Amino acid sequence: MKWYHLAQRVIGGYACTRSEAQEMLRVADDETLDLVYGAYQLRRHYYGTAMKLNLIINAKSGRCAENCAYCSQSIYAETSIDAYPLVSEDVIVQGARQAYENQIGTYCIVMSGRKASPREVRTVCSAVKKIKKEMPIKICACLGLINEEQAKALKAAGVDRFNHNLNTNASHYDQIATTHHYQDRVATIKAVKNAKISPCSGVICGMGETDADIIDMAYALKELDADSIPINFLNPIPGTKLENMDELNPNRCLKILAVFRFINPTKEIRIAGGREVNLRSSQNLGLYIANSIFIGDYLTTKGQDTTKDYQMIEDLGFSIGTKAVETKI
């Protein structure tokens, strides 16, 4: 079994090549399970049966001046989402309490917009301090572009992780957004790392990228040493530029997940937005590759009933918690 043996070599220190990654994306659909089994060897070796749960609070919604083609929160999108300023500290803290009560490992505070204002950063920092005093839950902040000074303030407040996705490959970036650039995102990730915050950065697949783009993204995140890699699968939202995009199916998604696992074997691979609509009845197979998922709703789209997620994890024999081997968080 080729993929099983490749996984054993990777566990031994071998680095997966681009040609091998390309072969994964092109594997015949009736051989996808062999690839999943190979990727599972890596997931099991580094993370056992542990499944990490993450929960998002959409702390500031809409009115974003960036023109990201996939996003319903952009002012360029013709959508009717709820738009509101940053919620209060109390709302953020209460969300953390609910997350902790539901076995959530990481609580993600997410804001729309290019970057947070100084006041917004202070509010988030104050809320995080309150959360950390009350409960042992990990905090991830997603506040757009930040500099090192802001990152240090977040670190001092108790933020464990900061998310800023690459989203797509550098060569494809101007097809997705032009109001900021790929290197702006890279600079934010580096600022986070310099502040000693665990970097979280991932991608959105299904936006017209090529196989080579997907492989380039996986290697870019390896080079950046992202501790957590969320893999989003485009959920085309009416009113956005990509509303008619339809490039994904369950087998394609599983192959993409396998590529990221083989290239980044020791990292947290998270199935993120679009899981339900793209993996559909194959979501359980995705968990044999990924060791982390979001529970509940996303930013402006709905997730599936959380009871189904908990049941799926239990049925697979996985355990919710922090038994995974994590080096930085």
mmCIF file of C-alpha atoms in Angstrom:
data_model
loop_
_atom_site.group_PDB
_atom_site.id
_atom_site.type_symbol
_atom_site.label_atom_id
_atom_site.label_comp_id
_atom_site.label_asym_id
_atom_site.label_seq_id
_atom_site.Cartn_x
_atom_site.Cartn_y
_atom_site.Cartn_z
ATOM 1 C CA MET A 1 0.000 0.000 0.000
ATOM 2 C CA LYS A 2 1.936 3.020 -1.305
ATOM 3 C CA TRP A 3 0.446 5.726 0.896
ATOM 4 C CA TYR A 4 0.830 3.658 4.041
ATOM 5 C CA HIS A 5 4.520 3.135 3.322
ATOM 6 C CA LEU A 6 4.991 6.801 2.437
ATOM 7 C CA ALA A 7 3.443 7.753 5.787
ATOM 8 C CA GLN A 8 5.886 5.469 7.610
ATOM 9 C CA ARG A 9 8.764 7.156 5.806
ATOM 10 C CA VAL A 10 7.433 10.597 6.751
ATOM 11 C CA ILE A 11 7.193 9.514 10.391
ATOM 12 C CA GLY A 12 10.843 8.521 10.082
ATOM 13 C CA GLY A 13 11.809 12.009 8.940
ATOM 14 C CA TYR A 14 11.269 11.917 5.189
ATOM 15 C CA ALA A 15 9.890 15.099 3.589
ATOM 16 C CA CYS A 16 7.059 14.571 1.117
ATOM 17 C CA THR A 17 7.937 15.834 -2.370
ATOM 18 C CA ARG A 18 5.902 18.001 -4.715
ATOM 19 C CA SER A 19 5.552 15.161 -7.195
ATOM 20 C CA GLU A 20 4.145 12.913 -4.467
ATOM 21 C CA ALA A 21 1.715 15.648 -3.414
ATOM 22 C CA GLN A 22 0.652 16.086 -7.023
ATOM 23 C CA GLU A 23 -0.002 12.358 -7.272
ATOM 24 C CA MET A 24 -2.230 12.570 -4.184
ATOM 25 C CA LEU A 25 -4.424 15.197 -5.815
ATOM 26 C CA ARG A 26 -4.668 13.106 -8.979
ATOM 27 C CA VAL A 27 -5.312 9.727 -7.352
ATOM 28 C CA ALA A 28 -8.322 7.899 -8.783
ATOM 29 C CA ASP A 29 -11.500 8.357 -6.774
ATOM 30 C CA ASP A 30 -11.776 4.622 -6.129
ATOM 31 C CA GLU A 31 -8.333 4.767 -4.490
ATOM 32 C CA THR A 32 -9.129 7.704 -2.208
ATOM 33 C CA LEU A 33 -9.610 5.431 0.797
ATOM 34 C CA ASP A 34 -6.046 4.140 0.399
ATOM 35 C CA LEU A 35 -4.823 7.748 0.569
ATOM 36 C CA VAL A 36 -6.997 8.464 3.614
ATOM 37 C CA TYR A 37 -5.573 5.386 5.335
ATOM 38 C CA GLY A 38 -2.037 6.597 4.650
ATOM 39 C CA ALA A 39 -2.794 10.062 6.008
ATOM 40 C CA TYR A 40 -4.422 8.477 9.040
ATOM 41 C CA GLN A 41 -1.108 6.859 9.970
ATOM 42 C CA LEU A 42 0.326 10.347 10.422
ATOM 43 C CA ARG A 43 -2.710 11.647 12.286
ATOM 44 C CA ARG A 44 -2.651 8.655 14.638
ATOM 45 C CA HIS A 45 1.109 8.826 15.215
ATOM 46 C CA TYR A 46 1.145 12.495 16.198
ATOM 47 C CA TYR A 47 -2.340 12.973 17.666
ATOM 48 C CA GLY A 48 -3.695 9.545 18.575
ATOM 49 C CA THR A 49 -7.480 9.547 18.864
ATOM 50 C CA ALA A 50 -7.728 13.112 20.204
ATOM 51 C CA MET A 51 -10.053 15.534 18.470
ATOM 52 C CA LYS A 52 -9.718 19.235 19.197
ATOM 53 C CA LEU A 53 -12.819 21.413 19.074
ATOM 54 C CA ASN A 54 -12.852 25.106 18.192
ATOM 55 C CA LEU A 55 -15.648 27.664 18.491
ATOM 56 C CA ILE A 56 -15.971 31.036 16.747
ATOM 57 C CA ILE A 57 -17.528 34.192 18.101
ATOM 58 C CA ASN A 58 -18.215 36.648 15.301
ATOM 59 C CA ALA A 59 -17.269 39.594 17.503
ATOM 60 C CA LYS A 60 -17.542 42.245 14.776
ATOM 61 C CA SER A 61 -19.485 41.641 11.590
ATOM 62 C CA GLY A 62 -19.654 43.151 8.114
ATOM 63 C CA ARG A 63 -18.784 46.619 6.767
ATOM 64 C CA CYS A 64 -15.369 45.429 5.632
ATOM 65 C CA ALA A 65 -13.681 47.617 3.023
ATOM 66 C CA GLU A 66 -11.568 44.750 1.645
ATOM 67 C CA ASN A 67 -12.724 43.166 -1.612
ATOM 68 C CA CYS A 68 -12.114 39.460 -0.888
ATOM 69 C CA ALA A 69 -14.100 37.606 -3.546
ATOM 70 C CA TYR A 70 -15.386 34.877 -1.235
ATOM 71 C CA CYS A 71 -16.544 37.041 1.660
ATOM 72 C CA SER A 72 -20.114 38.040 2.477
ATOM 73 C CA GLN A 73 -18.852 40.691 4.923
ATOM 74 C CA SER A 74 -17.208 42.809 2.216
ATOM 75 C CA ILE A 75 -18.899 46.067 1.235
ATOM 76 C CA TYR A 76 -18.435 44.877 -2.361
ATOM 77 C CA ALA A 77 -20.696 41.874 -1.778
ATOM 78 C CA GLU A 78 -24.446 42.168 -2.334
ATOM 79 C CA THR A 79 -25.482 40.305 0.790
ATOM 80 C CA SER A 80 -27.841 41.014 3.653
ATOM 81 C CA ILE A 81 -25.832 39.760 6.617
ATOM 82 C CA ASP A 82 -26.066 41.191 10.121
ATOM 83 C CA ALA A 83 -23.523 44.002 10.443
ATOM 84 C CA TYR A 84 -22.504 45.346 13.843
ATOM 85 C CA PRO A 85 -19.513 46.886 15.659
ATOM 86 C CA LEU A 86 -17.350 45.038 18.156
ATOM 87 C CA VAL A 87 -19.483 43.401 20.821
ATOM 88 C CA SER A 88 -18.935 44.159 24.507
ATOM 89 C CA GLU A 89 -16.391 42.494 26.750
ATOM 90 C CA ASP A 90 -19.218 40.787 28.620
ATOM 91 C CA VAL A 91 -20.503 39.162 25.429
ATOM 92 C CA ILE A 92 -17.003 37.896 24.556
ATOM 93 C CA VAL A 93 -16.499 36.503 28.068
ATOM 94 C CA GLN A 94 -19.914 34.841 28.130
ATOM 95 C CA GLY A 95 -19.116 33.157 24.819
ATOM 96 C CA ALA A 96 -15.961 31.726 26.350
ATOM 97 C CA ARG A 97 -17.956 30.328 29.272
ATOM 98 C CA GLN A 98 -20.309 28.534 26.886
ATOM 99 C CA ALA A 99 -17.348 27.201 24.905
ATOM 100 C CA TYR A 100 -15.633 25.854 28.008
ATOM 101 C CA GLU A 101 -18.809 24.149 29.186
ATOM 102 C CA ASN A 102 -19.023 22.351 25.834
ATOM 103 C CA GLN A 103 -15.480 20.921 25.869
ATOM 104 C CA ILE A 104 -14.178 23.464 23.361
ATOM 105 C CA GLY A 105 -10.376 23.501 23.310
ATOM 106 C CA THR A 106 -9.914 26.872 21.607
ATOM 107 C CA TYR A 107 -12.235 29.887 21.635
ATOM 108 C CA CYS A 108 -11.750 32.042 18.537
ATOM 109 C CA ILE A 109 -12.468 35.784 18.735
ATOM 110 C CA VAL A 110 -12.963 36.950 15.142
ATOM 111 C CA MET A 111 -13.445 40.487 13.835
ATOM 112 C CA SER A 112 -14.264 41.698 10.340
ATOM 113 C CA GLY A 113 -12.214 44.429 8.703
ATOM 114 C CA ARG A 114 -8.703 45.084 7.445
ATOM 115 C CA LYS A 115 -7.332 45.625 10.947
ATOM 116 C CA ALA A 116 -8.488 46.375 14.466
ATOM 117 C CA SER A 117 -8.394 49.894 15.864
ATOM 118 C CA PRO A 118 -6.381 50.591 19.047
ATOM 119 C CA ARG A 119 -9.647 50.726 20.998
ATOM 120 C CA GLU A 120 -10.765 47.378 19.616
ATOM 121 C CA VAL A 121 -7.436 45.781 20.499
ATOM 122 C CA ARG A 122 -7.766 47.125 24.059
ATOM 123 C CA THR A 123 -11.282 45.717 24.344
ATOM 124 C CA VAL A 124 -10.185 42.281 23.162
ATOM 125 C CA CYS A 125 -7.182 42.327 25.506
ATOM 126 C CA SER A 126 -9.380 43.254 28.464
ATOM 127 C CA ALA A 127 -11.877 40.491 27.654
ATOM 128 C CA VAL A 128 -9.094 37.919 27.280
ATOM 129 C CA LYS A 129 -7.647 38.836 30.667
ATOM 130 C CA LYS A 130 -11.051 38.242 32.265
ATOM 131 C CA ILE A 131 -11.454 34.917 30.477
ATOM 132 C CA LYS A 132 -8.023 33.702 31.533
ATOM 133 C CA LYS A 133 -8.677 34.555 35.164
ATOM 134 C CA GLU A 134 -11.908 32.576 35.124
ATOM 135 C CA MET A 135 -11.237 29.452 33.063
ATOM 136 C CA PRO A 136 -8.415 27.427 31.464
ATOM 137 C CA ILE A 137 -9.439 27.767 27.836
ATOM 138 C CA LYS A 138 -7.118 28.597 24.950
ATOM 139 C CA ILE A 139 -7.803 31.831 23.105
ATOM 140 C CA CYS A 140 -7.246 32.491 19.416
ATOM 141 C CA ALA A 141 -7.666 36.032 18.087
ATOM 142 C CA CYS A 142 -8.395 36.847 14.451
ATOM 143 C CA LEU A 143 -8.306 40.626 14.087
ATOM 144 C CA GLY A 144 -6.982 41.178 10.573
ATOM 145 C CA LEU A 145 -3.590 42.681 9.853
ATOM 146 C CA ILE A 146 -1.567 43.498 12.961
ATOM 147 C CA ASN A 147 1.904 44.747 13.784
ATOM 148 C CA GLU A 148 4.388 43.456 16.333
ATOM 149 C CA GLU A 149 3.429 45.987 19.002
ATOM 150 C CA GLN A 150 -0.224 44.919 18.856
ATOM 151 C CA ALA A 151 0.794 41.270 18.847
ATOM 152 C CA LYS A 152 2.855 41.787 22.004
ATOM 153 C CA ALA A 153 -0.137 43.432 23.709
ATOM 154 C CA LEU A 154 -2.319 40.447 22.815
ATOM 155 C CA LYS A 155 0.346 38.070 24.102
ATOM 156 C CA ALA A 156 0.558 39.965 27.398
ATOM 157 C CA ALA A 157 -3.224 39.751 27.770
ATOM 158 C CA GLY A 158 -3.145 35.974 27.436
ATOM 159 C CA VAL A 159 -3.887 35.301 23.755
ATOM 160 C CA ASP A 160 -2.465 31.875 22.935
ATOM 161 C CA ARG A 161 -2.909 31.829 19.178
ATOM 162 C CA PHE A 162 -3.533 34.289 16.350
ATOM 163 C CA ASN A 163 -5.219 33.354 13.108
ATOM 164 C CA HIS A 164 -4.521 35.008 9.797
ATOM 165 C CA ASN A 165 -5.046 32.802 6.760
ATOM 166 C CA LEU A 166 -2.994 32.949 3.583
ATOM 167 C CA ASN A 167 -6.283 32.003 1.869
ATOM 168 C CA THR A 168 -4.767 31.277 -1.523
ATOM 169 C CA ASN A 169 -1.446 31.040 -3.309
ATOM 170 C CA ALA A 170 0.652 34.135 -3.983
ATOM 171 C CA SER A 171 0.364 33.703 -7.772
ATOM 172 C CA HIS A 172 -3.439 33.454 -7.528
ATOM 173 C CA TYR A 173 -3.948 36.174 -4.942
ATOM 174 C CA ASP A 174 -4.939 39.057 -7.220
ATOM 175 C CA GLN A 175 -7.831 36.903 -8.481
ATOM 176 C CA ILE A 176 -9.221 36.836 -4.935
ATOM 177 C CA ALA A 177 -8.356 40.243 -3.441
ATOM 178 C CA THR A 178 -6.646 43.439 -4.565
ATOM 179 C CA THR A 179 -7.170 45.816 -1.620
ATOM 180 C CA HIS A 180 -4.352 44.059 0.227
ATOM 181 C CA HIS A 181 -1.657 41.630 -0.821
ATOM 182 C CA TYR A 182 -0.373 38.156 -0.035
ATOM 183 C CA GLN A 183 2.748 39.592 1.593
ATOM 184 C CA ASP A 184 0.581 41.616 3.987
ATOM 185 C CA ARG A 185 -0.737 38.325 5.335
ATOM 186 C CA VAL A 186 2.721 36.821 5.577
ATOM 187 C CA ALA A 187 3.937 39.889 7.491
ATOM 188 C CA THR A 188 1.121 39.488 10.038
ATOM 189 C CA ILE A 189 2.008 35.839 10.622
ATOM 190 C CA LYS A 190 5.646 36.785 11.153
ATOM 191 C CA ALA A 191 4.668 39.559 13.595
ATOM 192 C CA VAL A 192 2.643 37.016 15.555
ATOM 193 C CA LYS A 193 5.574 34.603 15.706
ATOM 194 C CA ASN A 194 7.943 37.361 16.802
ATOM 195 C CA ALA A 195 5.582 38.123 19.685
ATOM 196 C CA LYS A 196 5.742 34.439 20.740
ATOM 197 C CA ILE A 197 2.086 33.803 19.904
ATOM 198 C CA SER A 198 1.289 30.486 18.262
ATOM 199 C CA PRO A 199 0.552 31.153 14.562
ATOM 200 C CA CYS A 200 -2.610 29.782 12.965
ATOM 201 C CA SER A 201 -2.846 30.132 9.199
ATOM 202 C CA GLY A 202 -4.699 28.227 6.540
ATOM 203 C CA VAL A 203 -6.372 28.311 3.160
ATOM 204 C CA ILE A 204 -9.656 28.359 1.293
ATOM 205 C CA CYS A 205 -9.820 25.732 -1.444
ATOM 206 C CA GLY A 206 -12.226 25.695 -4.358
ATOM 207 C CA MET A 207 -11.604 29.294 -5.500
ATOM 208 C CA GLY A 208 -10.203 28.513 -8.942
ATOM 209 C CA GLU A 209 -6.729 27.562 -7.766
ATOM 210 C CA THR A 210 -4.700 24.869 -9.549
ATOM 211 C CA ASP A 211 -3.210 21.706 -8.086
ATOM 212 C CA ALA A 212 0.150 23.479 -8.095
ATOM 213 C CA ASP A 213 -1.391 26.336 -6.090
ATOM 214 C CA ILE A 214 -2.670 23.925 -3.441
ATOM 215 C CA ILE A 215 0.733 22.295 -3.120
ATOM 216 C CA ASP A 216 2.463 25.691 -2.985
ATOM 217 C CA MET A 217 0.127 26.744 -0.143
ATOM 218 C CA ALA A 218 0.905 23.603 1.837
ATOM 219 C CA TYR A 219 4.628 24.227 1.504
ATOM 220 C CA ALA A 220 4.262 27.948 2.261
ATOM 221 C CA LEU A 221 2.575 27.093 5.564
ATOM 222 C CA LYS A 222 5.316 24.577 6.289
ATOM 223 C CA GLU A 223 7.926 27.282 5.710
ATOM 224 C CA LEU A 224 6.024 29.707 7.956
ATOM 225 C CA ASP A 225 5.826 26.947 10.591
ATOM 226 C CA ALA A 226 2.130 27.517 11.273
ATOM 227 C CA ASP A 227 1.126 25.475 14.323
ATOM 228 C CA SER A 228 -2.513 25.203 13.271
ATOM 229 C CA ILE A 229 -3.681 24.955 9.650
ATOM 230 C CA PRO A 230 -7.422 25.432 9.036
ATOM 231 C CA ILE A 231 -8.532 24.080 5.665
ATOM 232 C CA ASN A 232 -11.643 25.905 4.449
ATOM 233 C CA PHE A 233 -13.631 24.606 1.491
ATOM 234 C CA LEU A 234 -15.441 27.347 -0.384
ATOM 235 C CA ASN A 235 -19.085 27.663 0.513
ATOM 236 C CA PRO A 236 -20.177 29.957 -2.337
ATOM 237 C CA ILE A 237 -22.385 32.655 -0.864
ATOM 238 C CA PRO A 238 -24.968 34.400 -3.090
ATOM 239 C CA GLY A 239 -23.997 37.995 -3.662
ATOM 240 C CA THR A 240 -20.243 37.383 -3.558
ATOM 241 C CA LYS A 241 -17.959 37.341 -6.581
ATOM 242 C CA LEU A 242 -17.534 33.562 -6.254
ATOM 243 C CA GLU A 243 -21.242 32.787 -5.831
ATOM 244 C CA ASN A 244 -21.264 30.492 -8.884
ATOM 245 C CA MET A 245 -18.007 28.671 -8.144
ATOM 246 C CA ASP A 246 -18.488 24.905 -7.842
ATOM 247 C CA GLU A 247 -15.224 22.969 -8.037
ATOM 248 C CA LEU A 248 -15.344 20.650 -5.031
ATOM 249 C CA ASN A 249 -16.697 17.239 -4.154
ATOM 250 C CA PRO A 250 -16.026 14.952 -1.169
ATOM 251 C CA ASN A 251 -13.188 13.016 -2.796
ATOM 252 C CA ARG A 252 -11.454 16.202 -3.899
ATOM 253 C CA CYS A 253 -11.672 17.562 -0.353
ATOM 254 C CA LEU A 254 -10.221 14.386 1.134
ATOM 255 C CA LYS A 255 -7.296 14.511 -1.283
ATOM 256 C CA ILE A 256 -6.611 18.138 -0.370
ATOM 257 C CA LEU A 257 -6.666 17.310 3.336
ATOM 258 C CA ALA A 258 -4.237 14.450 2.733
ATOM 259 C CA VAL A 259 -1.792 16.758 0.933
ATOM 260 C CA PHE A 260 -1.713 19.156 3.867
ATOM 261 C CA ARG A 261 -1.299 16.279 6.343
ATOM 262 C CA PHE A 262 1.556 14.664 4.445
ATOM 263 C CA ILE A 263 3.410 17.959 3.954
ATOM 264 C CA ASN A 264 2.729 19.200 7.500
ATOM 265 C CA PRO A 265 2.525 15.895 9.413
ATOM 266 C CA THR A 266 3.082 17.224 12.934
ATOM 267 C CA LYS A 267 0.721 20.192 12.702
ATOM 268 C CA GLU A 268 -2.873 20.635 13.751
ATOM 269 C CA ILE A 269 -4.924 20.201 10.589
ATOM 270 C CA ARG A 270 -8.421 21.605 11.061
ATOM 271 C CA ILE A 271 -11.407 21.119 8.790
ATOM 272 C CA ALA A 272 -12.971 24.573 8.838
ATOM 273 C CA GLY A 273 -15.618 26.455 6.874
ATOM 274 C CA GLY A 274 -17.486 24.601 4.143
ATOM 275 C CA ARG A 275 -17.004 21.208 5.788
ATOM 276 C CA GLU A 276 -20.671 20.328 5.819
ATOM 277 C CA VAL A 277 -21.560 21.406 2.274
ATOM 278 C CA ASN A 278 -18.468 19.966 0.553
ATOM 279 C CA LEU A 279 -17.550 16.803 2.451
ATOM 280 C CA ARG A 280 -21.218 16.023 3.087
ATOM 281 C CA SER A 281 -21.579 12.333 4.047
ATOM 282 C CA SER A 282 -17.781 11.902 3.971
ATOM 283 C CA GLN A 283 -17.160 14.236 6.913
ATOM 284 C CA ASN A 284 -16.259 11.282 9.106
ATOM 285 C CA LEU A 285 -13.512 10.248 6.669
ATOM 286 C CA GLY A 286 -12.060 13.753 6.938
ATOM 287 C CA LEU A 287 -11.570 13.219 10.660
ATOM 288 C CA TYR A 288 -9.205 10.344 9.942
ATOM 289 C CA ILE A 289 -6.900 12.982 8.418
ATOM 290 C CA ALA A 290 -7.634 16.135 10.407
ATOM 291 C CA ASN A 291 -7.414 16.311 14.186
ATOM 292 C CA SER A 292 -9.421 19.501 14.698
ATOM 293 C CA ILE A 293 -12.780 20.933 13.637
ATOM 294 C CA PHE A 294 -15.011 23.925 14.278
ATOM 295 C CA ILE A 295 -18.174 23.281 16.247
ATOM 296 C CA GLY A 296 -21.286 25.359 15.666
ATOM 297 C CA ASP A 297 -21.775 28.188 13.185
ATOM 298 C CA TYR A 298 -19.108 30.001 11.208
ATOM 299 C CA LEU A 299 -19.018 33.745 10.611
ATOM 300 C CA THR A 300 -22.058 34.254 8.387
ATOM 301 C CA THR A 301 -22.889 30.657 7.449
ATOM 302 C CA LYS A 302 -24.441 27.888 9.510
ATOM 303 C CA GLY A 303 -22.688 24.767 10.702
ATOM 304 C CA GLN A 304 -24.501 21.500 11.273
ATOM 305 C CA ASP A 305 -26.238 20.665 14.521
ATOM 306 C CA THR A 306 -23.503 20.312 17.140
ATOM 307 C CA THR A 307 -25.021 17.104 18.466
ATOM 308 C CA LYS A 308 -24.197 15.488 15.110
ATOM 309 C CA ASP A 309 -20.557 16.525 15.447
ATOM 310 C CA TYR A 310 -20.257 15.129 18.961
ATOM 311 C CA GLN A 311 -21.976 11.934 17.825
ATOM 312 C CA MET A 312 -19.673 11.606 14.805
ATOM 313 C CA ILE A 313 -16.588 11.946 17.013
ATOM 314 C CA GLU A 314 -17.916 9.360 19.462
ATOM 315 C CA ASP A 315 -18.904 6.933 16.705
ATOM 316 C CA LEU A 316 -15.364 7.067 15.277
ATOM 317 C CA GLY A 317 -13.908 6.177 18.662
ATOM 318 C CA PHE A 318 -12.123 9.511 18.966
ATOM 319 C CA SER A 319 -11.851 11.475 22.190
ATOM 320 C CA ILE A 320 -12.484 15.155 22.777
ATOM 321 C CA GLY A 321 -9.756 16.927 24.677
ATOM 322 C CA THR A 322 -6.107 17.868 24.707
ATOM 323 C CA LYS A 323 -4.430 14.461 24.476
ATOM 324 C CA ALA A 324 -2.928 15.439 21.145
ATOM 325 C CA VAL A 325 0.798 15.990 20.922
ATOM 326 C CA GLU A 326 1.100 19.764 20.607
ATOM 327 C CA THR A 327 4.478 21.426 20.947
ATOM 328 C CA LYS A 328 3.463 25.050 21.314
ATOM 329 C CA ILE A 329 -0.140 25.217 22.486
#
